[in-house]
GROMACS .gro file of C-alpha atoms in nm:
model
  349
    1UNK     CA    1   8.121   9.492   6.832
    2UNK     CA    2   7.918   9.140   6.829
    3UNK     CA    3   8.227   8.933   6.937
    4UNK     CA    4   8.411   9.002   7.272
    5UNK     CA    5   8.743   9.117   7.255
    6UNK     CA    6   8.988   8.922   7.484
    7UNK     CA    7   9.108   9.269   7.652
    8UNK     CA    8   8.906   9.617   7.765
    9UNK     CA    9   9.166   9.882   7.864
   10UNK     CA   10   8.939  10.034   8.143
   11UNK     CA   11   8.996  10.387   8.220
   12UNK     CA   12   8.861  10.561   8.530
   13UNK     CA   13   8.850  10.950   8.425
   14UNK     CA   14   8.846  11.259   8.669
   15UNK     CA   15   9.016  11.543   8.596
   16UNK     CA   16   9.351  11.529   8.446
   17UNK     CA   17   9.226  11.602   8.085
   18UNK     CA   18   9.581  11.709   7.966
   19UNK     CA   19   9.739  11.356   8.061
   20UNK     CA   20   9.471  11.139   7.861
   21UNK     CA   21   9.598  11.214   7.542
   22UNK     CA   22   9.945  11.036   7.618
   23UNK     CA   23   9.760  10.749   7.783
   24UNK     CA   24   9.536  10.674   7.491
   25UNK     CA   25   9.877  10.698   7.245
   26UNK     CA   26  10.024  10.453   7.470
   27UNK     CA   27   9.719  10.209   7.418
   28UNK     CA   28   9.629  10.268   7.095
   29UNK     CA   29  10.010  10.222   6.934
   30UNK     CA   30  10.026   9.864   7.084
   31UNK     CA   31  10.109   9.597   6.832
   32UNK     CA   32   9.792   9.393   6.976
   33UNK     CA   33   9.455   9.428   6.801
   34UNK     CA   34   9.216   9.207   7.038
   35UNK     CA   35   9.103   9.486   7.268
   36UNK     CA   36   8.909   9.786   7.267
   37UNK     CA   37   8.896  10.095   7.535
   38UNK     CA   38   8.653  10.190   7.772
   39UNK     CA   39   8.652  10.522   7.967
   40UNK     CA   40   8.409  10.634   8.240
   41UNK     CA   41   8.406  10.985   8.333
   42UNK     CA   42   8.306  11.048   8.701
   43UNK     CA   43   8.156  11.394   8.697
   44UNK     CA   44   8.483  11.604   8.710
   45UNK     CA   45   8.513  11.981   8.668
   46UNK     CA   46   8.707  11.896   8.354
   47UNK     CA   47   8.438  11.664   8.181
   48UNK     CA   48   8.412  11.880   7.875
   49UNK     CA   49   8.809  11.880   7.796
   50UNK     CA   50   8.797  11.523   7.868
   51UNK     CA   51   8.523  11.458   7.633
   52UNK     CA   52   8.707  11.662   7.361
   53UNK     CA   53   9.030  11.475   7.392
   54UNK     CA   54   8.840  11.135   7.372
   55UNK     CA   55   8.667  11.264   7.050
   56UNK     CA   56   8.967  11.348   6.870
   57UNK     CA   57   9.105  10.988   6.926
   58UNK     CA   58   8.748  10.836   6.839
   59UNK     CA   59   8.788  11.004   6.515
   60UNK     CA   60   9.114  10.866   6.426
   61UNK     CA   61   9.053  10.521   6.581
   62UNK     CA   62   8.647  10.463   6.492
   63UNK     CA   63   8.490  10.180   6.702
   64UNK     CA   64   8.787  10.134   6.940
   65UNK     CA   65   8.704  10.376   7.211
   66UNK     CA   66   8.363  10.372   7.410
   67UNK     CA   67   8.315  10.679   7.657
   68UNK     CA   68   8.050  10.728   7.919
   69UNK     CA   69   7.966  10.996   8.147
   70UNK     CA   70   7.840  10.879   8.485
   71UNK     CA   71   7.526  11.062   8.585
   72UNK     CA   72   7.674  11.114   8.972
   73UNK     CA   73   8.012  11.123   9.093
   74UNK     CA   74   8.056  10.763   9.189
   75UNK     CA   75   8.406  10.810   9.341
   76UNK     CA   76   8.725  10.594   9.277
   77UNK     CA   77   8.563  10.260   9.397
   78UNK     CA   78   8.214  10.294   9.222
   79UNK     CA   79   8.377  10.397   8.901
   80UNK     CA   80   8.608  10.085   8.879
   81UNK     CA   81   8.285   9.871   8.955
   82UNK     CA   82   8.111  10.081   8.684
   83UNK     CA   83   8.402  10.008   8.449
   84UNK     CA   84   8.386   9.658   8.504
   85UNK     CA   85   7.987   9.646   8.476
   86UNK     CA   86   8.033   9.831   8.129
   87UNK     CA   87   8.320   9.646   7.959
   88UNK     CA   88   8.263   9.387   7.718
   89UNK     CA   89   8.611   9.215   7.719
   90UNK     CA   90   8.687   8.896   7.858
   91UNK     CA   91   8.931   9.095   8.089
   92UNK     CA   92   8.975   9.411   8.223
   93UNK     CA   93   9.287   9.596   8.212
   94UNK     CA   94   9.297   9.890   8.436
   95UNK     CA   95   9.482  10.210   8.371
   96UNK     CA   96   9.504  10.510   8.584
   97UNK     CA   97   9.414  10.847   8.437
   98UNK     CA   98   9.766  10.982   8.449
   99UNK     CA   99   9.971  10.686   8.375
  100UNK     CA  100  10.122  10.490   8.045
  101UNK     CA  101  10.099  10.160   7.891
  102UNK     CA  102  10.433  10.002   7.797
  103UNK     CA  103  10.531   9.882   7.442
  104UNK     CA  104  10.429   9.526   7.386
  105UNK     CA  105  10.211   9.517   7.722
  106UNK     CA  106   9.872   9.422   7.560
  107UNK     CA  107  10.064   9.134   7.406
  108UNK     CA  108  10.223   9.041   7.686
  109UNK     CA  109   9.929   9.017   7.889
  110UNK     CA  110   9.732   8.828   7.645
  111UNK     CA  111  10.013   8.575   7.604
  112UNK     CA  112  10.017   8.513   7.984
  113UNK     CA  113   9.616   8.465   8.002
  114UNK     CA  114   9.668   8.208   7.718
  115UNK     CA  115   9.912   7.971   7.888
  116UNK     CA  116   9.686   7.982   8.185
  117UNK     CA  117   9.331   7.910   8.075
  118UNK     CA  118   9.189   7.934   8.461
  119UNK     CA  119   9.351   8.290   8.491
  120UNK     CA  120   9.160   8.523   8.727
  121UNK     CA  121   9.402   8.793   8.766
  122UNK     CA  122   9.719   8.913   8.637
  123UNK     CA  123   9.949   9.104   8.842
  124UNK     CA  124  10.187   9.343   8.655
  125UNK     CA  125  10.530   9.476   8.690
  126UNK     CA  126  10.531   9.836   8.684
  127UNK     CA  127  10.767  10.128   8.692
  128UNK     CA  128  10.752  10.472   8.838
  129UNK     CA  129  10.875  10.793   8.672
  130UNK     CA  130  10.849  11.138   8.711
  131UNK     CA  131  10.897  11.364   8.421
  132UNK     CA  132  11.025  11.164   8.130
  133UNK     CA  133  10.886  10.823   8.103
  134UNK     CA  134  11.205  10.636   7.984
  135UNK     CA  135  11.373  10.742   8.300
  136UNK     CA  136  11.232  10.509   8.564
  137UNK     CA  137  11.260  10.604   8.931
  138UNK     CA  138  11.175  10.238   9.049
  139UNK     CA  139  11.070   9.905   8.919
  140UNK     CA  140  10.833   9.714   9.081
  141UNK     CA  141  10.903   9.336   8.990
  142UNK     CA  142  10.785   9.072   9.205
  143UNK     CA  143  10.936   8.759   9.048
  144UNK     CA  144  11.211   8.727   8.806
  145UNK     CA  145  11.014   8.494   8.571
  146UNK     CA  146  10.672   8.431   8.450
  147UNK     CA  147  10.498   8.291   8.798
  148UNK     CA  148  10.160   8.129   8.851
  149UNK     CA  149   9.990   8.047   9.189
  150UNK     CA  150   9.645   7.803   9.153
  151UNK     CA  151   9.363   7.948   9.309
  152UNK     CA  152   9.329   7.942   9.700
  153UNK     CA  153   9.486   8.127   9.997
  154UNK     CA  154   9.838   8.138   9.850
  155UNK     CA  155   9.744   8.302   9.543
  156UNK     CA  156   9.527   8.570   9.739
  157UNK     CA  157   9.782   8.651   9.996
  158UNK     CA  158  10.046   8.681   9.768
  159UNK     CA  159   9.846   8.883   9.490
  160UNK     CA  160   9.670   9.109   9.756
  161UNK     CA  161   9.902   9.398   9.857
  162UNK     CA  162  10.066   9.393   9.543
  163UNK     CA  163   9.767   9.487   9.349
  164UNK     CA  164   9.713   9.826   9.536
  165UNK     CA  165   9.852  10.023   9.235
  166UNK     CA  166   9.573   9.969   8.974
  167UNK     CA  167   9.765  10.029   8.652
  168UNK     CA  168   9.822   9.752   8.445
  169UNK     CA  169   9.625   9.541   8.681
  170UNK     CA  170   9.416   9.274   8.509
  171UNK     CA  171   9.118   9.089   8.622
  172UNK     CA  172   8.887   8.853   8.474
  173UNK     CA  173   8.567   9.059   8.419
  174UNK     CA  174   8.271   8.780   8.426
  175UNK     CA  175   8.445   8.631   8.779
  176UNK     CA  176   8.458   9.045   8.882
  177UNK     CA  177   8.079   9.104   8.794
  178UNK     CA  178   7.957   8.803   8.970
  179UNK     CA  179   8.135   8.914   9.339
  180UNK     CA  180   8.054   9.305   9.260
  181UNK     CA  181   7.943   9.489   9.606
  182UNK     CA  182   7.928   9.867   9.707
  183UNK     CA  183   8.043   9.726  10.070
  184UNK     CA  184   8.375   9.893  10.049
  185UNK     CA  185   8.312  10.184   9.857
  186UNK     CA  186   8.524  10.489   9.995
  187UNK     CA  187   8.817  10.252  10.072
  188UNK     CA  188   9.002  10.311   9.737
  189UNK     CA  189   9.074   9.964   9.727
  190UNK     CA  190   8.820   9.814   9.537
  191UNK     CA  191   9.047   9.607   9.317
  192UNK     CA  192   9.177   9.418   9.639
  193UNK     CA  193   8.818   9.295   9.699
  194UNK     CA  194   8.772   9.167   9.350
  195UNK     CA  195   9.137   8.988   9.360
  196UNK     CA  196   9.067   8.856   9.677
  197UNK     CA  197   8.727   8.697   9.582
  198UNK     CA  198   8.837   8.611   9.226
  199UNK     CA  199   9.183   8.429   9.316
  200UNK     CA  200   8.960   8.234   9.554
  201UNK     CA  201   8.857   8.022   9.241
  202UNK     CA  202   9.077   8.123   8.974
  203UNK     CA  203   9.461   8.116   8.952
  204UNK     CA  204   9.720   8.465   8.939
  205UNK     CA  205   9.987   8.527   8.694
  206UNK     CA  206  10.279   8.738   8.759
  207UNK     CA  207  10.422   8.869   8.480
  208UNK     CA  208  10.813   9.013   8.459
  209UNK     CA  209  10.778   9.225   8.191
  210UNK     CA  210  10.694   9.620   8.262
  211UNK     CA  211  10.332   9.647   8.180
  212UNK     CA  212  10.303   9.981   8.297
  213UNK     CA  213  10.430  10.343   8.384
  214UNK     CA  214  10.323  10.514   8.704
  215UNK     CA  215  10.336  10.867   8.679
  216UNK     CA  216  10.467  11.013   9.038
  217UNK     CA  217  10.425  11.386   9.123
  218UNK     CA  218  10.059  11.432   9.012
  219UNK     CA  219   9.864  11.489   9.344
  220UNK     CA  220   9.582  11.248   9.451
  221UNK     CA  221   9.245  11.371   9.351
  222UNK     CA  222   9.030  11.175   9.578
  223UNK     CA  223   8.753  11.294   9.856
  224UNK     CA  224   8.514  11.457   9.624
  225UNK     CA  225   8.231  11.167   9.607
  226UNK     CA  226   8.013  11.126   9.859
  227UNK     CA  227   8.166  10.773   9.972
  228UNK     CA  228   8.525  10.946  10.003
  229UNK     CA  229   8.403  11.262  10.137
  230UNK     CA  230   8.542  11.307  10.496
  231UNK     CA  231   8.807  11.004  10.459
  232UNK     CA  232   9.045  11.152  10.188
  233UNK     CA  233   9.146  11.512  10.121
  234UNK     CA  234   9.165  11.636   9.724
  235UNK     CA  235   9.502  11.682   9.623
  236UNK     CA  236   9.689  11.593   9.975
  237UNK     CA  237   9.759  11.248  10.149
  238UNK     CA  238   9.732  11.325  10.499
  239UNK     CA  239   9.817  11.095  10.815
  240UNK     CA  240   9.457  11.050  10.891
  241UNK     CA  241   9.384  10.948  10.501
  242UNK     CA  242   9.667  10.710  10.519
  243UNK     CA  243   9.543  10.554  10.846
  244UNK     CA  244   9.185  10.526  10.685
  245UNK     CA  245   9.339  10.366  10.371
  246UNK     CA  246   9.521  10.105  10.579
  247UNK     CA  247   9.217  10.025  10.779
  248UNK     CA  248   9.037   9.951  10.455
  249UNK     CA  249   9.309   9.718  10.324
  250UNK     CA  250   9.273   9.523  10.661
  251UNK     CA  251   8.895   9.547  10.667
  252UNK     CA  252   8.887   9.398  10.308
  253UNK     CA  253   9.128   9.106  10.400
  254UNK     CA  254   8.923   9.023  10.698
  255UNK     CA  255   8.599   9.010  10.483
  256UNK     CA  256   8.747   8.802  10.189
  257UNK     CA  257   8.887   8.579  10.449
  258UNK     CA  258   8.544   8.528  10.580
  259UNK     CA  259   8.344   8.522  10.267
  260UNK     CA  260   8.571   8.253  10.079
  261UNK     CA  261   8.672   8.049  10.403
  262UNK     CA  262   9.031   8.084  10.349
  263UNK     CA  263   9.305   8.156  10.627
  264UNK     CA  264   9.424   8.449  10.451
  265UNK     CA  265   9.381   8.760  10.700
  266UNK     CA  266   9.686   8.700  10.925
  267UNK     CA  267   9.901   8.612  10.645
  268UNK     CA  268   9.803   8.955  10.448
  269UNK     CA  269   9.860   9.163  10.755
  270UNK     CA  270  10.223   9.008  10.815
  271UNK     CA  271  10.272   9.085  10.453
  272UNK     CA  272  10.174   9.433  10.495
  273UNK     CA  273  10.389   9.457  10.790
  274UNK     CA  274  10.680   9.315  10.582
  275UNK     CA  275  10.653   9.534  10.322
  276UNK     CA  276  10.550   9.870  10.527
  277UNK     CA  277  10.850  10.105  10.404
  278UNK     CA  278  10.610  10.295  10.150
  279UNK     CA  279  10.311  10.306  10.393
  280UNK     CA  280  10.551  10.487  10.681
  281UNK     CA  281  10.763  10.666  10.420
  282UNK     CA  282  10.467  10.865  10.273
  283UNK     CA  283  10.425  11.054  10.573
  284UNK     CA  284  10.782  11.059  10.689
  285UNK     CA  285  10.846  11.441  10.563
  286UNK     CA  286  10.603  11.543  10.809
  287UNK     CA  287  10.712  11.692  11.180
  288UNK     CA  288  10.838  11.436  11.405
  289UNK     CA  289  10.557  11.422  11.610
  290UNK     CA  290  10.317  11.398  11.334
  291UNK     CA  291  10.504  11.101  11.173
  292UNK     CA  292  10.541  10.936  11.543
  293UNK     CA  293  10.154  11.000  11.594
  294UNK     CA  294  10.110  10.834  11.244
  295UNK     CA  295  10.330  10.526  11.328
  296UNK     CA  296  10.144  10.442  11.654
  297UNK     CA  297   9.828  10.458  11.464
  298UNK     CA  298   9.974  10.176  11.229
  299UNK     CA  299  10.109   9.969  11.544
  300UNK     CA  300   9.758  10.013  11.658
  301UNK     CA  301   9.634   9.824  11.325
  302UNK     CA  302   9.866   9.551  11.437
  303UNK     CA  303  10.156   9.604  11.182
  304UNK     CA  304  10.416   9.607  11.482
  305UNK     CA  305  10.412   9.233  11.485
  306UNK     CA  306  10.632   9.230  11.188
  307UNK     CA  307  10.974   9.312  11.300
  308UNK     CA  308  11.066   9.485  10.978
  309UNK     CA  309  10.831   9.742  11.048
  310UNK     CA  310  11.021   9.855  11.323
  311UNK     CA  311  11.328   9.875  11.116
  312UNK     CA  312  11.173  10.073  10.863
  313UNK     CA  313  11.033  10.305  11.109
  314UNK     CA  314  11.385  10.351  11.290
  315UNK     CA  315  11.558  10.400  10.972
  316UNK     CA  316  11.320  10.669  10.864
  317UNK     CA  317  11.368  10.838  11.173
  318UNK     CA  318  11.742  10.790  11.199
  319UNK     CA  319  11.824  10.863  10.810
  320UNK     CA  320  11.506  11.029  10.653
  321UNK     CA  321  11.309  10.927  10.366
  322UNK     CA  322  11.546  11.036  10.097
  323UNK     CA  323  11.845  10.824  10.183
  324UNK     CA  324  11.653  10.548  10.281
  325UNK     CA  325  11.483  10.545   9.908
  326UNK     CA  326  11.826  10.527   9.754
  327UNK     CA  327  11.925  10.242   9.982
  328UNK     CA  328  11.602  10.063   9.865
  329UNK     CA  329  11.630  10.119   9.532
  330UNK     CA  330  12.012  10.012   9.491
  331UNK     CA  331  11.910   9.678   9.653
  332UNK     CA  332  11.614   9.625   9.399
  333UNK     CA  333  11.827   9.704   9.124
  334UNK     CA  334  12.077   9.488   9.220
  335UNK     CA  335  11.854   9.178   9.260
  336UNK     CA  336  11.619   9.268   8.967
  337UNK     CA  337  11.302   9.253   9.159
  338UNK     CA  338  11.161   9.345   9.494
  339UNK     CA  339  11.291   9.127   9.771
  340UNK     CA  340  11.048   8.862   9.905
  341UNK     CA  341  10.962   8.807  10.287
  342UNK     CA  342  10.785   8.579  10.503
  343UNK     CA  343  10.461   8.427  10.322
  344UNK     CA  344  10.534   8.548   9.987
  345UNK     CA  345  10.879   8.402   9.986
  346UNK     CA  346  10.743   8.062  10.106
  347UNK     CA  347  10.516   8.072   9.809
  348UNK     CA  348  10.786   8.090   9.539
  349UNK     CA  349  10.858   7.757   9.360
   0.00000   0.00000   0.00000
């Protein structure tokens, strides 16, 4: 293709060959044409099966899907960087290899980009599901209407934590290429680095439409590459790996603040504390002494500065994660979006 499409849907592939076909079907059935698909397979044991699935779709959609196999296992962060490097769209739309794109998603993304010519990042609304994709567990919507923050500190700290989930995230490709680095390989958070650096120069758009569906219940598959080994454990989310993840999240925020000369680190740390419930609940079913030790590890990272951190921790201790989840889901359903606390609320216009 000589002319650059508006969007390249980028899929970091590692195992999960059985879930690739539904993902590709959700992408290729979109009511939008100015896009292509790029898949980078990262040396997984299921490489042959993944290639077979891709070949079947290439036969029915010639010229639309580009497939590459990495010569070595780059890991999550390296593979995201590789996808950005190899994409030829003006914007990269990232999709997790076990998730789904919603009907009309690409058209909604394109419309938001066209309304905001200096758009650097689109933060999507997404929903989680387990089993049937039409039965949502939760919806993660940050503003009830489309919302734009111009380039600068407010854009960075409002988008930062809300960009952890990769599926449906959109980043300006050339702006991401300009700041590429391997400094944070092994953090599983390269997209946060890109979001921070790109939004120092470009605006962010939050879209209220559900763009992606995140599949719950599939075990994580990190810890296989050289950069991830010893930090993450394949098929498990240990307390130690969760602490390492949070250390990376804060280290990237600190670096972005220094590199862009934007005062964002303390605000991002406060925002993470204000919304620390999922960070805590992910380990809340562990034995009590393990969970308490994990909570103290987060305290040492500075999250104790948020009063809400203590509320979440005590609530999980007293009533457990299942009942806590139900309460939070009920609040979100009644509001229609995730409540906004602290700096993120101050940024609303």
